Amino acid sequence: MGEMSEDMTSSSKSPSPSIRSPEQHVFLETLFVSLDPYLRSRMTGREDGLYSPQFNLNQVVSTFAVGRVIRSKDSNYGEGDIVLSPTAPVSEYCVVPSQTLIRKIDADAGVPLPEYISTLGVPGFAAWVGIQVVAEPIKAGSNVFISAAAGAVGMYAGQLAKLKGCRVVGSTGSDEKVRLVKEEFGYDDAFNYHKERDFDAALSKYFPNGIDVYLDNVGGEMLEAVLNHVNQHAKIPLCGMISGYNKVWTEREGVRNLLNLIGKDVKMQGYMVGSYLDRFGDFVKEMESHLKQGKISSKLKIFHGIDKFLESLGSLFTSSNIGKVVIQVK
Amino acid sequence: MGEMSEDMTSSSKSPSPSIRSPEQHVFLETLFVSLDPYLRSRMTGREDGLYSPQFNLNQVVSTFAVGRVIRSKDSNYGEGDIVLSPTAPVSEYCVVPSQTLIRKIDADAGVPLPEYISTLGVPGFAAWVGIQVVAEPIKAGSNVFISAAAGAVGMYAGQLAKLKGCRVVGSTGSDEKVRLVKEEFGYDDAFNYHKERDFDAALSKYFPNGIDVYLDNVGGEMLEAVLNHVNQHAKIPLCGMISGYNKVWTEREGVRNLLNLIGKDVKMQGYMVGSYLDRFGDFVKEMESHLKQGKISSKLKIFHGIDKFLESLGSLFTSSNIGKVVIQVK
């Protein structure tokens, strides 16, 4: 994905005739802004595991967004086009290089626009890469565990594993979310990790036959507990480790039982979705099909107004949300 | 590999005409006994990561051994045959079920007999699986790091990586061993981890371009240091974690920076050689060829006499050995 150069990018509270709009750029009205945990790792001033490029001080924060083209200096885009940008400044209006745009969106396709940054965006893609690519091959009947199960990635990952005929159990942060992942996302079971604090006991209870696949979104203590319950040849796609994002690495919880990876022939593999962009087309095709057939459901937590950016970003780290967090700008 | 039933197995200080020797069994004179770190994990009374079956109290300890057939109740084996047993009682003589034997050894093939429990045995196979199977594909020019580089697995792993055109650096426990792995095993460089205690600084120095493959034999602190130096798409075959074998898992050093696995798209995969027995034939063919062409060299630490068993086993955990530890029984 391209990075914008600073002098080519402007943001403003309202469109102004004086705004710079150079060739091969589009002027966008931002419609929906995506809030994702990886943004936190771009604000630490350290390369601390995720190696995401750091936002500079006094430079606008950028993220995935759905926008409408207000003016275009690229013949591929016309006024009124709806587009997906991976590096849109968090603002009501912006100018971005047109080559950075990921796709033009068919607004009449019957898919609600925020789904392009959810089911068909980073969280959907992250779930798909974990389950369909990194954990491959998953056999029907496999015992699959997903942490942060009611989060943006977890809700899709569980549904994709169910579509493969797996038994899926999730952990999440409230009784309401436990109910939701079972009723809305079709998980076979789920538990509230705030209530069932003895993770080892919980995993013994929910996985009497052990764990074949663990899609990790949290890291730390839960990952350690899982390693005492893995079956032979288990696979552990590492999607995120949100328990550590607010700490420097030396303060994170150490995982002491990695020896289980040897004794049980386990593959643990981290992945950044940006490394799998060659599969993005396959993903969109499959997920759009699931979505249109009603095989995948989605839950959005919508904040209203660009001034909710900090609040909505902070909410990702308090286990207070359900599903994908977005800002509806207008 | 088969397990022997207790009542079918006897051991004795000297052969006796009264020894039981049932059908489909062979009576062996033990020639060379293999000492390997995994034996420690069979003596803890706990399933603690490696999940090796525990030795029972008052039952003889068994290991890999080369033996000579003294008497046979199986038409496939005759008196004088040299055989490899994976579950020979640690004793001067023993009776084992003939179906448990791995292979008959051609004593005239020009390969010294202890090599069948070293280059062509568990350590050679463990190195081969790590480099040739789990880390596949390794590109020529890759930066490969191997811990316990002068140990039984490390010496072969480094040489196999060199044969693939990699740049190979090892860590080991003395200046003498540093010299040895460079001069004898062809490592490009090596360091003494007792002297260069700041592993992070050492890895910065020896891997200015980062690490592409890390074959882990030690776990703990060294693994954590490596994770701060991995390149994108690095591979970490986990062969052993000897730093933890004398501790229960809750007392082992935790690895705090697993987030690097995500940020760098790293695959970390544990393996037990017993899970790759379908590749044993390929391994023997390749390693025998290397051995006969002088492309692989080997260092043995030989203890003399079966009564050295405890001393030789203990020596595996003191960083005092070079190469593969065996007992020459006579």
XYZ file of C-alpha atoms in Angstrom:
660
model
C 0.000 0.000 0.000
C 1.381 3.386 -0.891
C 2.339 5.984 1.627
C 1.317 9.565 1.033
C 3.909 12.266 0.941
C 3.135 14.995 3.399
C 3.020 17.914 1.010
C 0.485 16.176 -1.234
C -2.061 15.729 1.519
C -4.337 18.263 3.066
C -7.225 18.067 5.438
C -9.684 20.685 6.402
C -12.975 21.089 8.217
C -14.689 22.266 5.050
C -13.931 22.170 1.339
C -12.242 25.276 0.108
C -11.699 26.404 -3.462
C -8.112 27.141 -2.489
C -7.352 23.509 -1.542
C -4.497 22.039 -3.508
C -5.620 19.260 -5.841
C -2.698 18.186 -7.992
C -2.760 15.821 -10.959
C -3.441 12.115 -10.191
C -5.141 13.035 -6.964
C -8.737 12.934 -5.828
C -10.527 15.211 -3.426
C -12.688 13.099 -1.115
C -15.541 13.641 1.258
C -14.905 11.069 3.983
C -17.977 8.937 4.720
C -16.789 6.140 7.036
C -13.527 5.885 8.950
C -12.103 2.540 10.152
C -10.798 2.162 13.724
C -8.389 -0.745 14.145
C -6.056 -1.754 16.983
C -2.947 -1.567 14.774
C -3.367 2.248 14.766
C -2.195 2.221 18.379
C 1.102 0.694 17.293
C 1.634 3.608 14.910
C 1.504 6.069 17.816
C 4.136 4.673 20.164
C 7.247 6.231 18.668
C 8.838 2.771 18.834
C 9.184 -0.161 16.516
C 7.843 -2.625 18.992
C 6.766 -5.822 17.319
C 4.328 -4.774 14.605
C 6.820 -2.514 12.829
C 4.036 -0.319 11.457
C 5.365 3.010 10.191
C 5.036 5.620 12.920
C 2.801 8.665 12.550
C 4.867 11.813 12.878
C 4.022 14.512 15.374
C 2.010 17.315 13.784
C 1.102 15.081 10.853
C -2.477 13.985 10.361
C -3.312 10.412 11.397
C -4.485 8.264 8.491
C -6.516 5.083 8.306
C -8.801 3.071 6.042
C -11.843 5.018 4.933
C -14.722 5.008 2.490
C -15.062 8.344 0.699
C -16.975 10.035 -2.066
C -15.062 11.761 -4.861
C -15.821 15.495 -4.858
C -13.299 16.427 -7.485
C -10.862 14.275 -9.480
C -7.618 14.853 -11.317
C -7.522 11.216 -12.490
C -9.613 10.064 -15.438
C -10.276 6.725 -13.688
C -12.353 8.459 -11.044
C -15.282 10.811 -11.484
C -17.312 13.018 -9.187
C -19.645 10.957 -7.031
C -17.574 7.747 -7.195
C -17.347 5.889 -3.910
C -13.810 4.661 -3.174
C -11.818 2.809 -0.517
C -8.635 4.477 0.681
C -6.113 2.710 2.966
C -4.425 5.944 3.990
C -7.127 8.563 4.264
C -6.393 11.354 6.726
C -8.845 11.275 9.631
C -10.815 14.300 8.471
C -14.093 15.252 6.880
C -12.434 16.050 3.581
C -9.064 15.109 2.155
C -6.932 14.988 -0.958
C -5.192 11.682 -1.632
C -3.073 10.357 -4.500
C -5.433 8.329 -6.680
C -2.888 5.521 -7.030
C -3.256 4.769 -3.308
C -6.949 3.936 -3.674
C -7.732 0.231 -3.290
C -10.969 0.031 -5.211
C -14.009 1.786 -6.572
C -17.151 0.676 -4.766
C -20.434 -0.094 -6.504
C -22.813 1.804 -4.246
C -25.782 -0.019 -5.812
C -24.468 -3.517 -5.044
C -26.685 -3.783 -2.003
C -23.804 -3.864 0.458
C -23.957 -1.165 3.149
C -20.981 1.165 2.704
C -19.326 0.574 6.119
C -19.063 -3.125 5.245
C -16.278 -2.178 2.846
C -14.112 -1.393 5.874
C -15.456 -4.347 7.875
C -16.581 -7.602 6.215
C -14.802 -6.630 3.001
C -12.058 -4.608 4.689
C -9.152 -5.171 7.056
C -10.964 -7.191 9.750
C -12.679 -9.505 7.278
C -9.425 -9.953 5.381
C -7.468 -10.590 8.594
C -9.957 -13.295 9.603
C -9.911 -14.820 6.133
C -6.098 -14.932 5.904
C -5.904 -16.531 9.362
C -8.503 -19.225 8.758
C -8.234 -19.810 5.015
C -4.527 -19.313 4.403
C -2.364 -19.563 7.537
C -4.331 -22.328 9.297
C -4.764 -24.278 6.075
C -5.810 -27.022 5.787
C -8.530 -26.977 8.438
C -10.503 -30.211 8.571
C -14.227 -30.286 9.243
C -14.743 -31.200 12.867
C -11.576 -29.428 14.022
C -11.755 -27.741 17.408
C -11.205 -24.034 16.821
C -10.672 -21.421 19.518
C -10.895 -17.695 18.838
C -10.049 -14.951 21.319
C -11.660 -11.512 21.147
C -14.482 -13.444 19.516
C -16.908 -10.525 19.416
C -14.309 -8.188 17.990
C -14.022 -7.188 14.373
C -11.706 -10.033 13.394
C -13.122 -12.613 15.799
C -16.706 -12.380 14.576
C -15.649 -13.158 11.000
C -13.056 -15.779 11.908
C -15.592 -17.785 13.890
C -18.123 -17.675 11.074
C -15.524 -18.699 8.478
C -14.467 -21.643 10.661
C -18.121 -22.653 11.077
C -18.531 -22.561 7.290
C -15.677 -25.101 7.164
C -17.589 -27.414 9.493
C -15.487 -26.800 12.598
C -16.540 -26.728 16.222
C -15.862 -23.132 17.272
C -15.560 -21.671 20.769
C -14.678 -18.075 21.574
C -13.589 -15.973 24.508
C -14.918 -12.471 24.964
C -15.332 -9.783 27.609
C -18.975 -9.772 28.728
C -21.999 -12.006 29.090
C -23.788 -9.929 26.479
C -20.989 -10.645 24.006
C -20.999 -14.337 24.918
C -24.678 -14.423 23.990
C -24.039 -12.463 20.820
C -21.252 -14.638 19.423
C -23.389 -17.715 19.960
C -26.674 -16.297 18.653
C -25.454 -13.897 15.998
C -22.192 -15.414 14.800
C -23.037 -19.086 15.284
C -20.247 -20.021 17.689
C -20.875 -23.395 19.308
C -19.902 -21.957 22.667
C -18.159 -19.003 24.261
C -17.017 -17.795 27.661
C -16.558 -14.473 29.440
C -12.862 -14.256 30.312
C -13.569 -11.683 33.028
C -15.695 -14.272 34.850
C -13.828 -17.467 34.012
C -10.451 -16.132 35.120
C -8.809 -19.548 35.348
C -8.174 -19.897 31.628
C -6.704 -23.352 32.047
C -9.901 -24.595 33.693
C -12.021 -22.831 31.080
C -10.140 -24.425 28.209
C -10.360 -27.848 29.858
C -14.108 -27.343 30.075
C -14.717 -25.992 26.564
C -12.135 -28.148 24.803
C -12.333 -31.620 26.348
C -10.729 -32.931 23.135
C -8.056 -30.233 22.893
C -7.539 -27.359 20.478
C -6.640 -27.875 16.807
C -6.637 -24.237 15.686
C -6.258 -21.086 17.781
C -6.670 -17.751 16.066
C -4.940 -15.400 18.478
C -6.065 -11.792 18.754
C -4.888 -11.126 22.299
C -1.533 -12.821 23.095
C -0.121 -13.017 26.630
C -1.871 -15.037 29.289
C -4.522 -16.508 26.988
C -1.942 -17.695 24.462
C 0.009 -19.339 27.271
C -3.112 -21.106 28.506
C -3.913 -22.335 24.999
C -0.456 -23.886 24.625
C -1.280 -26.297 27.446
C -4.334 -27.518 25.488
C -3.095 -27.881 21.924
C -3.475 -31.117 20.023
C -0.760 -32.630 17.883
C -0.240 -30.665 14.644
C -2.280 -27.722 15.961
C -2.019 -24.431 14.107
C -1.880 -21.023 15.711
C -2.333 -18.111 13.303
C -1.262 -14.989 15.199
C -3.421 -12.093 14.031
C -2.935 -9.658 16.894
C -1.907 -9.396 20.540
C -4.002 -6.558 21.849
C -3.097 -7.341 25.472
C 0.370 -5.958 24.764
C -0.203 -2.917 22.574
C -0.171 -0.445 25.437
C 3.084 -1.816 26.901
C 6.702 -1.832 25.798
C 7.751 -5.381 25.004
C 9.820 -5.882 28.121
C 6.686 -5.277 30.208
C 4.506 -7.721 28.285
C 3.516 -11.061 29.754
C 6.065 -13.709 28.830
C 4.886 -17.030 27.430
C 6.678 -19.711 29.431
C 5.428 -22.932 27.849
C 6.551 -22.689 24.229
C 8.005 -26.178 24.655
C 4.486 -27.415 23.893
C 5.057 -26.282 20.324
C 7.723 -28.973 20.054
C 5.996 -31.758 21.948
C 2.830 -31.314 19.923
C 4.383 -30.430 16.506
C 2.584 -27.086 16.475
C 2.922 -24.367 13.866
C 2.555 -20.810 15.199
C 2.606 -18.225 12.457
C 2.205 -14.481 12.604
C 0.835 -12.503 9.699
C 0.273 -8.952 8.558
C -2.601 -8.610 6.104
C -0.447 -6.306 3.990
C 1.751 -9.321 3.178
C -1.184 -11.146 1.588
C -2.472 -8.457 -0.768
C -2.053 -10.866 -3.697
C -4.969 -12.794 -2.159
C -7.200 -9.745 -1.625
C -9.158 -10.430 -4.827
C -9.895 -14.041 -3.811
C -10.975 -12.804 -0.413
C -13.352 -10.143 -1.756
C -14.937 -12.611 -4.158
C -15.541 -15.206 -1.435
C -16.705 -12.779 1.238
C -19.022 -10.848 -1.089
C -20.602 -14.147 -2.016
C -21.024 -15.145 1.662
C -22.421 -11.710 2.441
C -24.973 -11.737 -0.361
C -26.093 -15.252 0.559
C -26.499 -14.209 4.176
C -23.835 -16.686 5.307
C -21.786 -14.061 7.120
C -23.295 -11.579 9.515
C -21.651 -8.479 10.798
C -22.014 -6.159 13.741
C -20.867 -2.559 13.652
C -20.316 -0.124 16.499
C -20.846 3.254 14.877
C -19.570 6.494 16.363
C -20.940 9.680 14.819
C -18.752 12.604 13.829
C -15.055 12.953 13.153
C -14.539 14.458 16.607
C -15.250 11.011 18.059
C -11.932 9.723 16.757
C -10.100 9.587 20.080
C -13.057 8.137 21.956
C -13.643 5.473 19.323
C -9.942 4.561 19.169
C -9.751 4.281 22.936
C -12.824 2.062 22.987
C -10.913 -0.660 21.136
C -8.818 -1.227 24.236
C -11.520 -1.392 26.893
C -13.388 -4.504 25.727
C -16.488 -2.279 25.625
C -17.354 -2.737 21.966
C -19.140 -5.298 19.943
C -18.014 -5.922 16.384
C -16.305 -3.485 14.117
C -15.770 0.117 15.246
C -16.309 2.808 12.609
C -16.992 6.501 12.518
C -19.808 7.718 10.345
C -18.454 11.123 9.497
C -21.771 12.809 8.641
C 8.439 -46.422 17.125
C 7.173 -49.336 19.150
C 7.209 -49.452 22.902
C 8.353 -52.626 24.610
C 6.113 -54.353 27.045
C 7.790 -54.819 30.380
C 7.540 -58.562 30.665
C 9.174 -59.074 27.281
C 12.293 -57.158 28.210
C 15.157 -58.205 30.387
C 18.530 -56.795 31.128
C 21.417 -58.338 32.911
C 25.086 -57.763 33.593
C 26.033 -60.958 31.755
C 24.306 -63.297 29.325
C 22.722 -66.228 30.990
C 21.369 -69.370 29.376
C 18.279 -68.927 31.522
C 17.431 -65.554 29.980
C 13.985 -65.457 28.408
C 14.152 -65.111 24.655
C 10.657 -65.480 23.228
C 9.679 -65.757 19.587
C 10.125 -62.601 17.433
C 12.723 -61.269 19.819
C 16.446 -60.800 19.581
C 19.048 -61.046 22.296
C 21.513 -58.164 21.886
C 24.939 -57.281 23.118
C 24.806 -53.479 23.418
C 27.717 -51.762 21.675
C 26.915 -48.023 21.696
C 24.261 -46.187 23.694
C 22.872 -42.790 22.655
C 22.531 -39.962 25.193
C 20.027 -37.291 24.189
C 18.464 -34.397 26.089
C 14.915 -35.668 25.528
C 15.704 -38.497 27.975
C 15.570 -35.927 30.759
C 11.968 -35.170 29.885
C 11.118 -38.845 30.338
C 12.258 -38.702 33.965
C 10.230 -35.817 35.347
C 7.008 -37.620 36.195
C 5.155 -34.808 34.423
C 3.895 -34.193 30.942
C 5.595 -30.875 30.623
C 5.874 -29.790 27.036
C 7.560 -32.644 25.211
C 4.945 -35.235 26.180
C 7.464 -38.062 25.975
C 6.208 -41.195 27.707
C 7.541 -41.304 31.245
C 9.879 -44.020 32.442
C 8.307 -45.885 35.308
C 10.061 -46.265 38.616
C 11.860 -49.614 38.876
C 11.713 -50.045 35.120
C 14.880 -49.955 33.084
C 15.597 -46.724 31.161
C 15.716 -47.251 27.414
C 17.296 -45.271 24.595
C 18.671 -45.580 21.070
C 21.493 -48.088 20.806
C 23.578 -50.046 18.352
C 23.779 -53.701 19.278
C 25.046 -57.049 18.017
C 22.641 -59.967 17.784
C 23.764 -62.789 20.079
C 20.736 -64.976 19.584
C 17.685 -64.495 17.396
C 14.136 -65.811 17.388
C 13.331 -63.934 14.164
C 14.422 -65.310 10.794
C 15.157 -61.745 9.573
C 18.047 -61.445 12.005
C 20.963 -63.771 12.507
C 23.764 -64.073 15.035
C 26.353 -61.353 14.516
C 23.995 -58.910 12.797
C 24.476 -55.295 13.850
C 21.153 -53.515 14.471
C 19.761 -50.143 15.577
C 17.216 -50.213 18.380
C 15.232 -47.116 19.438
C 14.229 -48.599 22.775
C 17.157 -50.610 24.015
C 17.404 -50.910 27.774
C 20.506 -49.154 29.059
C 22.402 -52.343 29.786
C 25.221 -54.493 28.464
C 22.823 -57.114 27.166
C 19.138 -57.027 26.457
C 16.259 -58.816 24.792
C 14.045 -56.670 22.562
C 11.120 -57.418 20.251
C 12.589 -57.669 16.766
C 9.753 -55.587 15.299
C 11.022 -52.558 17.263
C 14.386 -52.586 15.466
C 14.824 -49.706 13.013
C 17.398 -51.215 10.711
C 20.120 -53.745 10.138
C 23.497 -52.031 9.789
C 26.085 -53.012 7.196
C 29.179 -53.137 9.389
C 31.393 -53.197 6.292
C 29.979 -49.966 4.805
C 32.892 -47.946 6.115
C 30.787 -45.921 8.533
C 31.937 -46.106 12.167
C 29.221 -47.781 14.221
C 28.493 -44.869 16.616
C 27.612 -42.726 13.579
C 24.399 -44.733 13.335
C 23.228 -43.024 16.520
C 24.742 -39.654 15.542
C 25.026 -38.537 11.896
C 22.556 -41.216 10.824
C 20.609 -41.258 14.079
C 18.396 -38.948 16.111
C 20.647 -35.837 16.117
C 21.367 -35.991 12.399
C 17.700 -36.595 11.664
C 16.624 -33.747 13.976
C 18.988 -31.362 12.175
C 17.833 -32.582 8.766
C 14.126 -32.247 9.572
C 14.695 -28.732 10.919
C 16.734 -27.443 7.987
C 15.399 -29.509 5.093
C 11.741 -29.889 6.006
C 10.490 -27.356 8.581
C 12.557 -24.362 7.404
C 11.894 -25.161 3.744
C 12.517 -23.472 1.420
C 15.841 -21.995 2.544
C 17.405 -19.761 -0.084
C 21.144 -19.661 -0.675
C 22.524 -16.599 1.070
C 20.000 -16.775 3.912
C 21.270 -15.745 7.329
C 20.981 -18.787 9.566
C 21.481 -18.820 13.331
C 21.896 -22.030 15.314
C 22.064 -22.266 19.095
C 23.930 -25.062 20.862
C 25.970 -25.060 17.674
C 28.583 -27.522 18.928
C 25.956 -29.912 20.234
C 24.827 -33.057 18.506
C 22.035 -31.377 16.509
C 23.759 -28.035 16.038
C 26.879 -29.417 14.384
C 24.839 -31.144 11.694
C 22.310 -28.331 11.262
C 25.057 -25.807 10.576
C 26.729 -28.054 8.032
C 23.432 -28.780 6.257
C 22.692 -25.044 6.061
C 26.182 -24.422 4.690
C 25.569 -27.090 2.025
C 22.534 -25.002 1.005
C 24.739 -21.944 0.536
C 23.627 -20.078 3.653
C 25.640 -17.801 5.914
C 25.662 -19.645 9.232
C 26.471 -18.328 12.697
C 26.207 -20.313 15.917
C 26.192 -19.752 19.644
C 27.955 -22.150 21.963
C 29.346 -22.374 25.489
C 33.152 -22.036 25.288
C 35.902 -20.473 23.215
C 37.120 -23.940 22.333
C 33.714 -24.783 20.898
C 33.562 -21.473 19.035
C 36.820 -22.433 17.344
C 35.570 -25.935 16.670
C 32.303 -24.989 14.995
C 34.167 -22.610 12.712
C 37.097 -24.886 11.890
C 35.476 -28.297 11.999
C 31.871 -27.646 11.032
C 32.413 -24.732 8.658
C 30.291 -22.120 10.434
C 30.979 -18.622 9.109
C 31.107 -17.306 12.639
C 30.179 -18.196 16.210
C 30.121 -16.671 19.663
C 30.512 -17.844 23.248
C 27.238 -17.004 24.978
C 28.912 -17.135 28.384
C 31.169 -14.266 27.317
C 28.828 -12.281 25.106
C 26.037 -12.148 27.668
C 24.162 -9.312 25.978
C 22.498 -11.498 23.355
C 20.855 -8.518 21.712
C 24.218 -6.846 21.143
C 25.734 -10.136 19.968
C 22.980 -10.708 17.416
C 23.270 -7.110 16.186
C 26.966 -7.755 15.668
C 26.769 -11.164 13.994
C 23.579 -10.499 12.030
C 23.802 -6.946 10.696
C 21.269 -7.984 8.035
C 18.934 -9.817 10.411
C 18.100 -13.493 10.834
C 16.207 -15.501 8.200
C 16.272 -18.901 9.881
C 16.814 -19.755 13.542
C 17.108 -23.398 14.502
C 16.360 -23.301 18.211
C 17.895 -25.863 20.534
C 17.786 -23.831 23.741
C 14.622 -21.689 24.053
C 14.197 -19.012 26.733
C 16.372 -15.927 26.721
C 18.134 -16.702 23.424
C 14.850 -17.250 21.592
C 13.560 -13.941 22.939
C 16.706 -12.160 21.756
C 16.383 -13.722 18.304
C 12.808 -12.468 17.932
C 14.095 -8.899 18.028
C 16.362 -9.649 15.029
C 14.176 -11.646 12.668
C 13.680 -10.616 9.084
C 10.334 -10.649 7.332
C 9.171 -14.215 6.578
C 11.807 -15.693 8.898
C 11.414 -19.317 9.915
C 12.083 -20.725 13.351
C 12.175 -24.513 13.542
C 12.001 -25.405 17.228
C 14.060 -28.537 17.804
C 14.627 -28.324 21.545
C 14.643 -25.944 24.499
C 17.314 -27.376 26.756
C 17.340 -24.252 28.950
C 13.984 -25.362 30.334
C 14.267 -29.121 30.735
C 15.262 -28.985 34.383
C 12.403 -26.641 35.332
C 8.630 -26.988 35.540
C 7.047 -24.828 32.882
C 5.839 -22.127 35.248
C 9.475 -21.492 36.246
C 10.777 -21.239 32.680
C 11.768 -17.923 31.173
C 8.798 -16.341 29.444
C 9.191 -14.990 25.929
C 7.724 -11.490 25.966
C 8.151 -10.357 22.379
C 6.122 -12.841 20.365
C 4.478 -9.840 18.692
C 7.500 -9.832 16.383
C 6.121 -13.012 14.851
C 3.200 -10.934 13.577
C 5.058 -7.818 12.529
C 7.606 -9.855 10.592
C 5.289 -12.623 9.259
C 7.350 -15.283 11.005
C 6.623 -19.002 11.127
C 7.717 -20.737 14.328
C 7.211 -24.473 14.208
C 8.040 -27.150 16.726
C 8.775 -30.704 15.696
C 9.384 -34.124 17.158
C 11.498 -36.346 14.906
C 9.128 -39.209 15.594
C 6.480 -37.332 13.601
C 8.663 -37.376 10.484
C 9.548 -41.069 10.316
C 8.086 -41.224 6.796
C 11.092 -39.103 5.757
C 13.694 -41.231 7.575
C 14.632 -43.086 4.393
C 15.226 -39.841 2.468
C 17.316 -38.579 5.349
C 19.513 -41.688 5.573
C 20.107 -41.658 1.822
C 21.146 -38.001 1.805
C 23.244 -38.093 4.959
C 25.020 -41.332 4.021
C 25.945 -39.718 0.743
C 27.230 -36.560 2.482
C 29.149 -38.697 4.970
C 30.823 -40.848 2.309
C 31.773 -37.771 0.292
C 33.260 -36.134 3.375
C 30.738 -33.286 3.204
C 29.557 -33.763 6.772
C 31.907 -34.130 9.672
C 31.020 -35.343 13.101
C 32.412 -35.099 16.596
C 31.666 -37.656 19.282
C 32.152 -37.466 23.031
C 32.579 -41.070 24.058
C 32.114 -42.297 27.608
C 33.325 -45.812 28.324
C 31.275 -48.371 30.186
C 27.578 -48.679 30.964
C 28.169 -47.395 34.500
C 28.880 -43.961 32.975
C 25.220 -43.549 32.090
C 24.350 -41.004 34.780
C 27.540 -39.011 34.297
C 27.098 -38.888 30.534
C 23.415 -37.930 30.788
C 24.227 -35.160 33.254
C 26.950 -33.844 30.970
C 24.336 -32.905 28.374
C 23.102 -30.154 30.683
C 26.395 -28.556 31.672
C 27.532 -27.257 28.283
C 30.709 -29.293 28.854
C 30.495 -31.532 25.802
C 31.394 -31.233 22.200
C 29.302 -33.050 19.651
C 27.310 -36.175 20.198
C 27.483 -37.978 23.545
C 27.582 -41.768 23.404
C 28.606 -44.598 25.657
C 30.837 -47.272 24.230
C 29.682 -50.180 26.299
C 32.796 -52.360 25.962
